[in-house]
């Protein structure tokens, strides 16, 4: 994503903008009529040279590297702050909740006129799971899996944004520039590459978060957990849940489709006024942050069931083997509501995190573009 994406008003380079008929200006002939997506209508150039410079202007590789570095730093901070929420989400998604207890329901109106007592289960809520972890395992357990998370968050952010930007650049030359299909395809491919690369690290993180040890008991670190997975399940064990991650690509595509659409509308509303100030204001980036938060919230609610299936697939020695088999078992044994366990901590964790990362990315691209 580049700051040019924020300015989506197309203008055409008309023949009368050139000094003389038939004269070429830096490779642009009189017959050219180009659509320029980096200039709003309120920022029309005074010369054709200005147009050509704006069209050819691209961030340098050094600027892009610095941008990715800053985005990964913001992602790292977000991972540390939201780690307890992720642990709670993973525990709620799992099949072996420590607080699950039998209950009894009386159903009257049978043929004999007597009551029937049937055992059932109740699923603990967010606060109950939090209380259980603090009482039985201690507050440090809320940061289980933080090590592999910190190891993986930087390369995953860098890989994702690099592939997304490059894919969008290529797709813009093949299809209508900055259209919905371009954003969805670029986001989907970036998520596919990132998931395929980073799944072993996320697998170890999930196993560590699901490990339940009482206070004082020694817990496995990331390296010990990785060795245990390799010894017991082999290389294939590190790729458990990958199919669910692929299914979760739909969440990324939905998120970026909504985000890019909202970003375009924000740009249109900003430049629609003839007296609009072209300088970036803090409110512009606040708008982008709110757009990112709304986009992530909608996408998470729509595609959340794959998160539950992925956690079940990564459980040690579980009966869950394949994506559709896991989904079918959850639906039959626990009901469709089980697909949304842990949604609240997921929204609390992901919405501000995504909003900060995306708005930080946009801000850095803008600042680096102005510094050139």
Short mmCIF file of the C-alpha atoms (twelve columns), coordinates in Angstrom:
data_MODEL
# 
_entry.id   MODEL 
# 
loop_
_atom_site.group_PDB 
_atom_site.id 
_atom_site.type_symbol 
_atom_site.label_atom_id 
_atom_site.label_alt_id 
_atom_site.label_comp_id 
_atom_site.label_asym_id 
_atom_site.label_seq_id 
_atom_site.Cartn_x 
_atom_site.Cartn_y 
_atom_site.Cartn_z 
_atom_site.pdbx_PDB_model_num 
ATOM 1   C CA . UNK A 1   0.000   0.000   0.000   1 
ATOM 2   C CA . UNK A 2   1.364   3.353   -1.009  1 
ATOM 3   C CA . UNK A 3   0.129   6.812   -0.208  1 
ATOM 4   C CA . UNK A 4   -0.873  7.219   -3.864  1 
ATOM 5   C CA . UNK A 5   -3.760  4.894   -3.089  1 
ATOM 6   C CA . UNK A 6   -5.257  7.594   -0.896  1 
ATOM 7   C CA . UNK A 7   -5.697  9.864   -3.916  1 
ATOM 8   C CA . UNK A 8   -7.955  8.056   -6.297  1 
ATOM 9   C CA . UNK A 9   -9.385  10.798  -8.485  1 
ATOM 10  C CA . UNK A 10  -8.545  9.955   -12.111 1 
ATOM 11  C CA . UNK A 11  -7.512  12.800  -14.388 1 
ATOM 12  C CA . UNK A 12  -6.439  12.711  -17.989 1 
ATOM 13  C CA . UNK A 13  -3.406  14.333  -19.564 1 
ATOM 14  C CA . UNK A 14  -4.998  16.283  -22.394 1 
ATOM 15  C CA . UNK A 15  -3.153  17.359  -25.576 1 
ATOM 16  C CA . UNK A 16  -3.466  21.084  -24.794 1 
ATOM 17  C CA . UNK A 17  -1.259  20.651  -21.745 1 
ATOM 18  C CA . UNK A 18  1.828   20.218  -23.943 1 
ATOM 19  C CA . UNK A 19  3.801   23.229  -25.201 1 
ATOM 20  C CA . UNK A 20  3.583   22.392  -28.928 1 
ATOM 21  C CA . UNK A 21  1.493   20.110  -31.085 1 
ATOM 22  C CA . UNK A 22  3.139   16.765  -31.546 1 
ATOM 23  C CA . UNK A 23  5.955   17.559  -29.144 1 
ATOM 24  C CA . UNK A 24  6.915   14.849  -26.658 1 
ATOM 25  C CA . UNK A 25  7.499   15.738  -23.057 1 
ATOM 26  C CA . UNK A 26  9.759   13.207  -21.321 1 
ATOM 27  C CA . UNK A 27  8.385   10.278  -23.272 1 
ATOM 28  C CA . UNK A 28  4.722   11.375  -23.335 1 
ATOM 29  C CA . UNK A 29  3.443   12.083  -26.855 1 
ATOM 30  C CA . UNK A 30  0.570   14.347  -27.850 1 
ATOM 31  C CA . UNK A 31  -1.632  11.348  -28.585 1 
ATOM 32  C CA . UNK A 32  -1.334  9.995   -25.048 1 
ATOM 33  C CA . UNK A 33  -4.336  10.184  -22.757 1 
ATOM 34  C CA . UNK A 34  -3.368  8.592   -19.459 1 
ATOM 35  C CA . UNK A 35  -5.311  8.023   -16.311 1 
ATOM 36  C CA . UNK A 36  -3.308  9.239   -13.351 1 
ATOM 37  C CA . UNK A 37  -4.451  7.896   -9.992  1 
ATOM 38  C CA . UNK A 38  -1.994  9.757   -7.814  1 
ATOM 39  C CA . UNK A 39  -3.438  13.257  -8.255  1 
ATOM 40  C CA . UNK A 40  -6.767  14.616  -7.016  1 
ATOM 41  C CA . UNK A 41  -8.712  17.012  -9.225  1 
ATOM 42  C CA . UNK A 42  -8.013  19.859  -6.827  1 
ATOM 43  C CA . UNK A 43  -4.257  19.381  -7.366  1 
ATOM 44  C CA . UNK A 44  -4.037  19.817  -11.141 1 
ATOM 45  C CA . UNK A 45  -0.453  20.402  -12.312 1 
ATOM 46  C CA . UNK A 46  0.749   23.593  -13.892 1 
ATOM 47  C CA . UNK A 47  2.947   21.809  -16.418 1 
ATOM 48  C CA . UNK A 48  2.970   18.476  -18.180 1 
ATOM 49  C CA . UNK A 49  6.395   17.777  -16.705 1 
ATOM 50  C CA . UNK A 50  4.780   17.882  -13.256 1 
ATOM 51  C CA . UNK A 51  2.318   15.209  -14.383 1 
ATOM 52  C CA . UNK A 52  5.031   12.925  -15.737 1 
ATOM 53  C CA . UNK A 53  7.067   13.293  -12.560 1 
ATOM 54  C CA . UNK A 54  4.050   12.376  -10.448 1 
ATOM 55  C CA . UNK A 55  3.212   9.354   -12.595 1 
ATOM 56  C CA . UNK A 56  6.713   7.947   -12.435 1 
ATOM 57  C CA . UNK A 57  7.206   8.719   -8.760  1 
ATOM 58  C CA . UNK A 58  7.659   5.565   -6.665  1 
ATOM 59  C CA . UNK A 59  9.001   5.032   -3.156  1 
ATOM 60  C CA . UNK A 60  12.622  3.995   -3.089  1 
ATOM 61  C CA . UNK A 61  13.621  0.566   -1.825  1 
ATOM 62  C CA . UNK A 62  15.210  2.178   1.212   1 
ATOM 63  C CA . UNK A 63  11.944  3.904   2.075   1 
ATOM 64  C CA . UNK A 64  9.999   0.677   1.647   1 
ATOM 65  C CA . UNK A 65  12.402  -1.226  3.906   1 
ATOM 66  C CA . UNK A 66  12.144  1.448   6.582   1 
ATOM 67  C CA . UNK A 67  8.364   1.383   6.290   1 
ATOM 68  C CA . UNK A 68  8.222   -2.391  6.729   1 
ATOM 69  C CA . UNK A 69  10.585  -2.134  9.695   1 
ATOM 70  C CA . UNK A 70  8.394   0.412   11.446  1 
ATOM 71  C CA . UNK A 71  5.229   -1.573  10.725  1 
ATOM 72  C CA . UNK A 72  6.750   -4.746  12.176  1 
ATOM 73  C CA . UNK A 73  7.831   -2.798  15.258  1 
ATOM 74  C CA . UNK A 74  4.264   -1.627  15.808  1 
ATOM 75  C CA . UNK A 75  3.089   -5.207  15.288  1 
ATOM 76  C CA . UNK A 76  5.572   -6.439  17.891  1 
ATOM 77  C CA . UNK A 77  4.333   -3.956  20.479  1 
ATOM 78  C CA . UNK A 78  0.766   -4.968  19.700  1 
ATOM 79  C CA . UNK A 79  1.620   -8.657  20.129  1 
ATOM 80  C CA . UNK A 80  3.078   -8.039  23.600  1 
ATOM 81  C CA . UNK A 81  0.168   -5.925  24.814  1 
ATOM 82  C CA . UNK A 82  -2.527  -8.251  23.489  1 
ATOM 83  C CA . UNK A 83  -0.878  -11.587 24.383  1 
ATOM 84  C CA . UNK A 84  -3.175  -12.273 27.397  1 
ATOM 85  C CA . UNK A 85  -6.215  -11.805 25.172  1 
ATOM 86  C CA . UNK A 86  -4.820  -14.275 22.658  1 
ATOM 87  C CA . UNK A 87  -4.236  -16.871 25.374  1 
ATOM 88  C CA . UNK A 88  -7.815  -16.434 26.589  1 
ATOM 89  C CA . UNK A 89  -9.125  -16.715 23.029  1 
ATOM 90  C CA . UNK A 90  -7.171  -19.929 22.407  1 
ATOM 91  C CA . UNK A 91  -8.333  -21.506 25.663  1 
ATOM 92  C CA . UNK A 92  -11.958 -20.661 24.876  1 
ATOM 93  C CA . UNK A 93  -11.610 -22.196 21.411  1 
ATOM 94  C CA . UNK A 94  -10.155 -25.458 22.699  1 
ATOM 95  C CA . UNK A 95  -12.133 -28.637 23.292  1 
ATOM 96  C CA . UNK A 96  -10.819 -29.260 26.818  1 
ATOM 97  C CA . UNK A 97  -11.996 -26.319 28.887  1 
ATOM 98  C CA . UNK A 98  -10.863 -26.757 32.494  1 
ATOM 99  C CA . UNK A 99  -14.017 -25.192 33.895  1 
ATOM 100 C CA . UNK A 100 -16.477 -27.347 31.966  1 
ATOM 101 C CA . UNK A 101 -18.800 -28.936 34.505  1 
ATOM 102 C CA . UNK A 102 -21.910 -31.147 34.347  1 
ATOM 103 C CA . UNK A 103 -25.326 -29.591 34.828  1 
ATOM 104 C CA . UNK A 104 -28.749 -31.160 35.043  1 
ATOM 105 C CA . UNK A 105 -31.895 -30.018 33.299  1 
ATOM 106 C CA . UNK A 106 -35.399 -31.285 34.201  1 
ATOM 107 C CA . UNK A 107 -37.770 -31.784 31.280  1 
ATOM 108 C CA . UNK A 108 -41.386 -32.282 32.340  1 
ATOM 109 C CA . UNK A 109 -44.351 -33.466 30.323  1 
ATOM 110 C CA . UNK A 110 -43.315 -37.016 29.526  1 
ATOM 111 C CA . UNK A 111 -45.842 -39.758 28.871  1 
ATOM 112 C CA . UNK A 112 -45.493 -41.090 32.391  1 
ATOM 113 C CA . UNK A 113 -45.859 -37.654 33.888  1 
ATOM 114 C CA . UNK A 114 -42.447 -37.857 35.522  1 
ATOM 115 C CA . UNK A 115 -39.443 -35.683 34.979  1 
ATOM 116 C CA . UNK A 116 -36.391 -36.670 32.999  1 
ATOM 117 C CA . UNK A 117 -32.956 -35.573 34.157  1 
ATOM 118 C CA . UNK A 118 -30.389 -35.214 31.415  1 
ATOM 119 C CA . UNK A 119 -26.749 -34.309 31.924  1 
ATOM 120 C CA . UNK A 120 -25.283 -31.463 29.947  1 
ATOM 121 C CA . UNK A 121 -22.380 -29.087 29.917  1 
ATOM 122 C CA . UNK A 122 -21.948 -25.364 30.193  1 
ATOM 123 C CA . UNK A 123 -19.157 -23.450 28.553  1 
ATOM 124 C CA . UNK A 124 -17.313 -20.986 30.811  1 
ATOM 125 C CA . UNK A 125 -17.139 -17.376 29.789  1 
ATOM 126 C CA . UNK A 126 -14.202 -15.049 29.344  1 
ATOM 127 C CA . UNK A 127 -14.004 -13.936 32.976  1 
ATOM 128 C CA . UNK A 128 -14.299 -17.496 34.274  1 
ATOM 129 C CA . UNK A 129 -11.394 -18.669 32.124  1 
ATOM 130 C CA . UNK A 130 -9.328  -15.665 33.192  1 
ATOM 131 C CA . UNK A 131 -10.027 -16.361 36.866  1 
ATOM 132 C CA . UNK A 132 -9.141  -20.031 36.437  1 
ATOM 133 C CA . UNK A 133 -5.794  -19.239 34.791  1 
ATOM 134 C CA . UNK A 134 -4.857  -16.710 37.470  1 
ATOM 135 C CA . UNK A 135 -5.808  -19.041 40.335  1 
ATOM 136 C CA . UNK A 136 -4.407  -22.331 39.019  1 
ATOM 137 C CA . UNK A 137 -1.506  -21.320 36.775  1 
ATOM 138 C CA . UNK A 138 -0.529  -17.796 37.779  1 
ATOM 139 C CA . UNK A 139 -0.437  -14.529 35.819  1 
ATOM 140 C CA . UNK A 140 2.658   -15.546 33.834  1 
ATOM 141 C CA . UNK A 141 0.549   -18.110 32.000  1 
ATOM 142 C CA . UNK A 142 -1.289  -15.247 30.319  1 
ATOM 143 C CA . UNK A 143 1.898   -14.679 28.321  1 
ATOM 144 C CA . UNK A 144 2.335   -18.269 27.167  1 
ATOM 145 C CA . UNK A 145 3.458   -18.396 23.542  1 
ATOM 146 C CA . UNK A 146 4.810   -14.857 23.567  1 
ATOM 147 C CA . UNK A 147 8.289   -16.046 22.545  1 
ATOM 148 C CA . UNK A 148 7.328   -17.634 19.217  1 
ATOM 149 C CA . UNK A 149 4.851   -14.824 18.681  1 
ATOM 150 C CA . UNK A 150 7.630   -12.236 18.902  1 
ATOM 151 C CA . UNK A 151 9.858   -14.358 16.682  1 
ATOM 152 C CA . UNK A 152 7.147   -14.646 14.064  1 
ATOM 153 C CA . UNK A 153 5.396   -11.300 14.114  1 
ATOM 154 C CA . UNK A 154 8.192   -9.294  12.474  1 
ATOM 155 C CA . UNK A 155 8.832   -11.577 9.476   1 
ATOM 156 C CA . UNK A 156 5.118   -12.254 9.032   1 
ATOM 157 C CA . UNK A 157 4.324   -8.526  8.855   1 
ATOM 158 C CA . UNK A 158 7.217   -7.886  6.501   1 
ATOM 159 C CA . UNK A 159 6.317   -10.818 4.240   1 
ATOM 160 C CA . UNK A 160 2.661   -9.879  4.163   1 
ATOM 161 C CA . UNK A 161 3.037   -6.195  3.327   1 
ATOM 162 C CA . UNK A 162 5.855   -6.837  0.847   1 
ATOM 163 C CA . UNK A 163 3.853   -9.469  -1.052  1 
ATOM 164 C CA . UNK A 164 0.685   -7.366  -0.855  1 
ATOM 165 C CA . UNK A 165 2.354   -4.253  -2.264  1 
ATOM 166 C CA . UNK A 166 4.166   -6.131  -5.030  1 
ATOM 167 C CA . UNK A 167 1.087   -8.165  -5.963  1 
ATOM 168 C CA . UNK A 168 -1.056  -5.048  -6.149  1 
ATOM 169 C CA . UNK A 169 1.547   -3.362  -8.338  1 
ATOM 170 C CA . UNK A 170 1.503   -6.305  -10.778 1 
ATOM 171 C CA . UNK A 171 -2.287  -6.704  -10.745 1 
ATOM 172 C CA . UNK A 172 -2.817  -2.989  -11.357 1 
ATOM 173 C CA . UNK A 173 -1.084  -3.440  -14.713 1 
ATOM 174 C CA . UNK A 174 -3.299  -6.401  -15.595 1 
ATOM 175 C CA . UNK A 175 -6.707  -5.197  -14.387 1 
ATOM 176 C CA . UNK A 176 -8.486  -1.968  -13.554 1 
ATOM 177 C CA . UNK A 177 -6.095  -0.135  -11.204 1 
ATOM 178 C CA . UNK A 178 -7.004  -0.169  -7.508  1 
ATOM 179 C CA . UNK A 179 -10.271 -2.005  -8.146  1 
ATOM 180 C CA . UNK A 180 -11.910 -4.375  -5.685  1 
ATOM 181 C CA . UNK A 181 -10.655 -7.570  -7.379  1 
ATOM 182 C CA . UNK A 182 -7.109  -6.197  -7.333  1 
ATOM 183 C CA . UNK A 183 -7.192  -5.540  -3.587  1 
ATOM 184 C CA . UNK A 184 -8.832  -8.890  -2.804  1 
ATOM 185 C CA . UNK A 185 -6.443  -10.894 -4.983  1 
ATOM 186 C CA . UNK A 186 -3.353  -9.136  -3.627  1 
ATOM 187 C CA . UNK A 187 -4.483  -9.589  -0.021  1 
ATOM 188 C CA . UNK A 188 -5.385  -13.237 -0.611  1 
ATOM 189 C CA . UNK A 189 -2.059  -14.097 -2.216  1 
ATOM 190 C CA . UNK A 190 -0.136  -12.259 0.507   1 
ATOM 191 C CA . UNK A 191 -2.027  -14.200 3.183   1 
ATOM 192 C CA . UNK A 192 -1.377  -17.495 1.363   1 
ATOM 193 C CA . UNK A 193 2.385   -16.892 1.241   1 
ATOM 194 C CA . UNK A 194 2.514   -15.693 4.850   1 
ATOM 195 C CA . UNK A 195 0.491   -18.627 6.222   1 
ATOM 196 C CA . UNK A 196 2.537   -21.192 4.310   1 
ATOM 197 C CA . UNK A 197 5.781   -19.706 5.609   1 
ATOM 198 C CA . UNK A 198 4.866   -18.990 9.224   1 
ATOM 199 C CA . UNK A 199 2.586   -21.922 10.153  1 
ATOM 200 C CA . UNK A 200 5.286   -23.895 12.072  1 
ATOM 201 C CA . UNK A 201 5.867   -20.931 14.391  1 
ATOM 202 C CA . UNK A 202 2.149   -20.378 14.982  1 
ATOM 203 C CA . UNK A 203 1.709   -24.107 15.612  1 
ATOM 204 C CA . UNK A 204 4.285   -24.001 18.426  1 
ATOM 205 C CA . UNK A 205 2.675   -20.856 19.831  1 
ATOM 206 C CA . UNK A 206 -0.769  -22.497 19.981  1 
ATOM 207 C CA . UNK A 207 0.594   -25.623 21.682  1 
ATOM 208 C CA . UNK A 208 2.272   -23.501 24.337  1 
ATOM 209 C CA . UNK A 209 -0.912  -21.516 24.951  1 
ATOM 210 C CA . UNK A 210 -2.941  -24.708 25.361  1 
ATOM 211 C CA . UNK A 211 -0.482  -26.248 27.853  1 
ATOM 212 C CA . UNK A 212 -1.969  -26.237 31.334  1 
ATOM 213 C CA . UNK A 213 0.434   -26.485 34.238  1 
ATOM 214 C CA . UNK A 214 -0.250  -25.731 37.881  1 
ATOM 215 C CA . UNK A 215 1.726   -23.122 39.762  1 
ATOM 216 C CA . UNK A 216 5.315   -24.206 40.270  1 
ATOM 217 C CA . UNK A 217 5.272   -26.876 37.569  1 
ATOM 218 C CA . UNK A 218 7.882   -26.507 34.864  1 
ATOM 219 C CA . UNK A 219 6.490   -25.425 31.512  1 
ATOM 220 C CA . UNK A 220 8.017   -26.106 28.111  1 
ATOM 221 C CA . UNK A 221 9.727   -23.257 26.337  1 
ATOM 222 C CA . UNK A 222 9.390   -22.703 22.595  1 
ATOM 223 C CA . UNK A 223 12.429  -24.811 21.667  1 
ATOM 224 C CA . UNK A 224 11.358  -27.717 23.877  1 
ATOM 225 C CA . UNK A 225 7.851   -27.552 22.442  1 
ATOM 226 C CA . UNK A 226 9.203   -27.591 18.880  1 
ATOM 227 C CA . UNK A 227 11.389  -30.616 19.674  1 
ATOM 228 C CA . UNK A 228 8.431   -32.424 21.229  1 
ATOM 229 C CA . UNK A 229 6.230   -31.772 18.185  1 
ATOM 230 C CA . UNK A 230 8.957   -32.993 15.842  1 
ATOM 231 C CA . UNK A 231 9.635   -36.111 17.929  1 
ATOM 232 C CA . UNK A 232 5.981   -37.095 18.302  1 
ATOM 233 C CA . UNK A 233 4.501   -35.979 14.974  1 
ATOM 234 C CA . UNK A 234 7.378   -35.287 12.609  1 
ATOM 235 C CA . UNK A 235 7.610   -32.416 10.141  1 
ATOM 236 C CA . UNK A 236 3.922   -32.738 9.272   1 
ATOM 237 C CA . UNK A 237 3.058   -31.847 12.845  1 
ATOM 238 C CA . UNK A 238 4.264   -28.293 12.298  1 
ATOM 239 C CA . UNK A 239 1.705   -27.817 9.531   1 
ATOM 240 C CA . UNK A 240 -1.375  -28.845 11.466  1 
ATOM 241 C CA . UNK A 241 -4.115  -26.286 11.031  1 
ATOM 242 C CA . UNK A 242 -2.689  -24.973 7.768   1 
ATOM 243 C CA . UNK A 243 -5.863  -25.839 5.851   1 
ATOM 244 C CA . UNK A 244 -7.868  -23.770 8.333   1 
ATOM 245 C CA . UNK A 245 -5.413  -20.913 7.841   1 
ATOM 246 C CA . UNK A 246 -6.005  -21.127 4.102   1 
ATOM 247 C CA . UNK A 247 -9.736  -20.943 4.767   1 
ATOM 248 C CA . UNK A 248 -9.020  -17.863 6.858   1 
ATOM 249 C CA . UNK A 249 -7.624  -16.083 3.803   1 
ATOM 250 C CA . UNK A 250 -11.208 -15.037 3.170   1 
ATOM 251 C CA . UNK A 251 -10.989 -12.904 6.326   1 
ATOM 252 C CA . UNK A 252 -7.949  -11.069 5.003   1 
ATOM 253 C CA . UNK A 253 -9.559  -10.514 1.611   1 
ATOM 254 C CA . UNK A 254 -12.773 -9.206  3.149   1 
ATOM 255 C CA . UNK A 255 -10.834 -6.942  5.511   1 
ATOM 256 C CA . UNK A 256 -8.730  -5.325  2.800   1 
ATOM 257 C CA . UNK A 257 -11.654 -5.021  0.377   1 
ATOM 258 C CA . UNK A 258 -13.666 -3.088  2.965   1 
ATOM 259 C CA . UNK A 259 -10.619 -1.090  4.062   1 
ATOM 260 C CA . UNK A 260 -9.610  -0.004  0.561   1 
ATOM 261 C CA . UNK A 261 -13.214 0.919   -0.230  1 
ATOM 262 C CA . UNK A 262 -13.489 3.050   2.910   1 
ATOM 263 C CA . UNK A 263 -10.093 4.602   2.216   1 
ATOM 264 C CA . UNK A 264 -11.255 5.596   -1.256  1 
ATOM 265 C CA . UNK A 265 -14.408 7.163   0.150   1 
ATOM 266 C CA . UNK A 266 -12.376 9.103   2.712   1 
ATOM 267 C CA . UNK A 267 -10.176 10.447  -0.065  1 
ATOM 268 C CA . UNK A 268 -13.201 11.397  -2.164  1 
ATOM 269 C CA . UNK A 269 -14.845 13.246  0.711   1 
ATOM 270 C CA . UNK A 270 -11.619 15.072  1.467   1 
ATOM 271 C CA . UNK A 271 -10.971 16.275  -2.070  1 
ATOM 272 C CA . UNK A 272 -14.591 16.927  -3.050  1 
ATOM 273 C CA . UNK A 273 -14.528 20.412  -1.544  1 
ATOM 274 C CA . UNK A 274 -12.848 23.045  -3.794  1 
ATOM 275 C CA . UNK A 275 -11.394 24.702  -0.683  1 
ATOM 276 C CA . UNK A 276 -10.026 21.498  0.786   1 
ATOM 277 C CA . UNK A 277 -6.585  21.650  2.326   1 
ATOM 278 C CA . UNK A 278 -4.233  19.228  0.594   1 
ATOM 279 C CA . UNK A 279 -1.955  18.903  3.623   1 
ATOM 280 C CA . UNK A 280 -2.419  15.774  5.667   1 
ATOM 281 C CA . UNK A 281 -4.075  16.293  9.019   1 
ATOM 282 C CA . UNK A 282 -4.255  14.113  12.090  1 
ATOM 283 C CA . UNK A 283 -7.953  13.589  11.404  1 
ATOM 284 C CA . UNK A 284 -7.068  11.926  8.083   1 
ATOM 285 C CA . UNK A 285 -5.080  9.207   9.820   1 
ATOM 286 C CA . UNK A 286 -7.717  8.920   12.526  1 
ATOM 287 C CA . UNK A 287 -10.188 8.221   9.737   1 
ATOM 288 C CA . UNK A 288 -7.896  5.538   8.338   1 
ATOM 289 C CA . UNK A 289 -7.569  3.996   11.796  1 
ATOM 290 C CA . UNK A 290 -11.343 3.853   12.207  1 
ATOM 291 C CA . UNK A 291 -11.687 2.410   8.702   1 
ATOM 292 C CA . UNK A 292 -9.172  -0.319  9.549   1 
ATOM 293 C CA . UNK A 293 -10.942 -1.084  12.836  1 
ATOM 294 C CA . UNK A 294 -14.344 -1.367  11.150  1 
ATOM 295 C CA . UNK A 295 -12.927 -3.510  8.338   1 
ATOM 296 C CA . UNK A 296 -11.241 -5.934  10.718  1 
ATOM 297 C CA . UNK A 297 -14.319 -6.173  12.925  1 
ATOM 298 C CA . UNK A 298 -16.581 -7.085  10.007  1 
ATOM 299 C CA . UNK A 299 -14.094 -9.572  8.551   1 
ATOM 300 C CA . UNK A 300 -13.479 -11.258 11.920  1 
ATOM 301 C CA . UNK A 301 -17.178 -11.776 12.601  1 
ATOM 302 C CA . UNK A 302 -17.765 -13.249 9.144   1 
ATOM 303 C CA . UNK A 303 -14.774 -15.603 8.981   1 
ATOM 304 C CA . UNK A 304 -14.209 -16.405 12.678  1 
ATOM 305 C CA . UNK A 305 -15.231 -20.127 12.635  1 
ATOM 306 C CA . UNK A 306 -11.976 -21.070 10.899  1 
ATOM 307 C CA . UNK A 307 -10.106 -19.855 14.006  1 
ATOM 308 C CA . UNK A 308 -11.890 -22.388 16.220  1 
ATOM 309 C CA . UNK A 309 -11.304 -25.193 13.716  1 
ATOM 310 C CA . UNK A 310 -7.610  -24.297 13.473  1 
ATOM 311 C CA . UNK A 311 -7.129  -24.406 17.244  1 
ATOM 312 C CA . UNK A 312 -8.852  -27.809 17.446  1 
ATOM 313 C CA . UNK A 313 -6.624  -29.169 14.661  1 
ATOM 314 C CA . UNK A 314 -3.524  -28.055 16.569  1 
ATOM 315 C CA . UNK A 315 -4.491  -29.727 19.838  1 
ATOM 316 C CA . UNK A 316 -2.224  -32.559 20.898  1 
ATOM 317 C CA . UNK A 317 -3.585  -36.071 20.403  1 
ATOM 318 C CA . UNK A 318 -7.072  -34.863 19.563  1 
ATOM 319 C CA . UNK A 319 -9.754  -36.536 17.476  1 
ATOM 320 C CA . UNK A 320 -9.706  -33.666 15.030  1 
ATOM 321 C CA . UNK A 321 -7.830  -34.637 11.872  1 
ATOM 322 C CA . UNK A 322 -9.135  -32.683 8.888   1 
ATOM 323 C CA . UNK A 323 -10.799 -29.346 8.283   1 
ATOM 324 C CA . UNK A 324 -14.304 -30.470 7.298   1 
ATOM 325 C CA . UNK A 325 -14.258 -33.420 9.703   1 
ATOM 326 C CA . UNK A 326 -13.448 -31.022 12.543  1 
ATOM 327 C CA . UNK A 327 -16.188 -28.620 11.549  1 
ATOM 328 C CA . UNK A 328 -18.715 -31.438 11.377  1 
ATOM 329 C CA . UNK A 329 -17.742 -32.794 14.815  1 
ATOM 330 C CA . UNK A 330 -17.990 -29.370 16.438  1 
ATOM 331 C CA . UNK A 331 -21.411 -28.731 14.913  1 
ATOM 332 C CA . UNK A 332 -22.801 -32.136 15.948  1 
ATOM 333 C CA . UNK A 333 -21.312 -32.363 19.454  1 
ATOM 334 C CA . UNK A 334 -21.364 -28.739 20.595  1 
ATOM 335 C CA . UNK A 335 -23.697 -26.828 18.298  1 
ATOM 336 C CA . UNK A 336 -23.047 -23.988 15.906  1 
ATOM 337 C CA . UNK A 337 -22.505 -21.512 18.746  1 
ATOM 338 C CA . UNK A 338 -19.195 -23.273 19.466  1 
ATOM 339 C CA . UNK A 339 -17.783 -21.823 16.245  1 
ATOM 340 C CA . UNK A 340 -17.829 -18.393 17.889  1 
ATOM 341 C CA . UNK A 341 -16.148 -19.214 21.185  1 
ATOM 342 C CA . UNK A 342 -13.487 -16.666 21.977  1 
ATOM 343 C CA . UNK A 343 -14.851 -14.076 19.543  1 
ATOM 344 C CA . UNK A 344 -14.972 -11.291 22.135  1 
ATOM 345 C CA . UNK A 345 -11.263 -11.437 23.115  1 
ATOM 346 C CA . UNK A 346 -10.436 -11.850 19.428  1 
ATOM 347 C CA . UNK A 347 -12.244 -8.618  18.555  1 
ATOM 348 C CA . UNK A 348 -10.740 -6.783  21.526  1 
ATOM 349 C CA . UNK A 349 -7.278  -7.978  20.478  1 
ATOM 350 C CA . UNK A 350 -7.425  -7.683  16.698  1 
ATOM 351 C CA . UNK A 351 -9.421  -4.523  16.033  1 
ATOM 352 C CA . UNK A 352 -7.102  -2.015  17.775  1 
ATOM 353 C CA . UNK A 353 -4.025  -3.975  16.693  1 
ATOM 354 C CA . UNK A 354 -5.032  -3.911  13.024  1 
ATOM 355 C CA . UNK A 355 -6.080  -0.270  13.237  1 
ATOM 356 C CA . UNK A 356 -2.708  0.743   14.680  1 
ATOM 357 C CA . UNK A 357 -0.678  -1.311  12.191  1 
ATOM 358 C CA . UNK A 358 -2.517  -0.138  9.070   1 
ATOM 359 C CA . UNK A 359 -2.696  3.524   10.077  1 
ATOM 360 C CA . UNK A 360 0.983   3.452   11.070  1 
ATOM 361 C CA . UNK A 361 1.825   1.983   7.678   1 
ATOM 362 C CA . UNK A 362 -0.129  4.729   5.881   1 
ATOM 363 C CA . UNK A 363 1.456   7.440   8.015   1 
ATOM 364 C CA . UNK A 364 4.983   6.194   7.403   1 
ATOM 365 C CA . UNK A 365 4.433   5.900   3.659   1 
ATOM 366 C CA . UNK A 366 3.144   9.482   3.663   1 
ATOM 367 C CA . UNK A 367 6.049   10.829  5.707   1 
ATOM 368 C CA . UNK A 368 8.636   9.003   3.625   1 
ATOM 369 C CA . UNK A 369 6.985   10.245  0.443   1 
ATOM 370 C CA . UNK A 370 7.134   13.848  1.655   1 
ATOM 371 C CA . UNK A 371 10.774  13.547  2.702   1 
ATOM 372 C CA . UNK A 372 11.939  12.684  -0.813  1 
# 
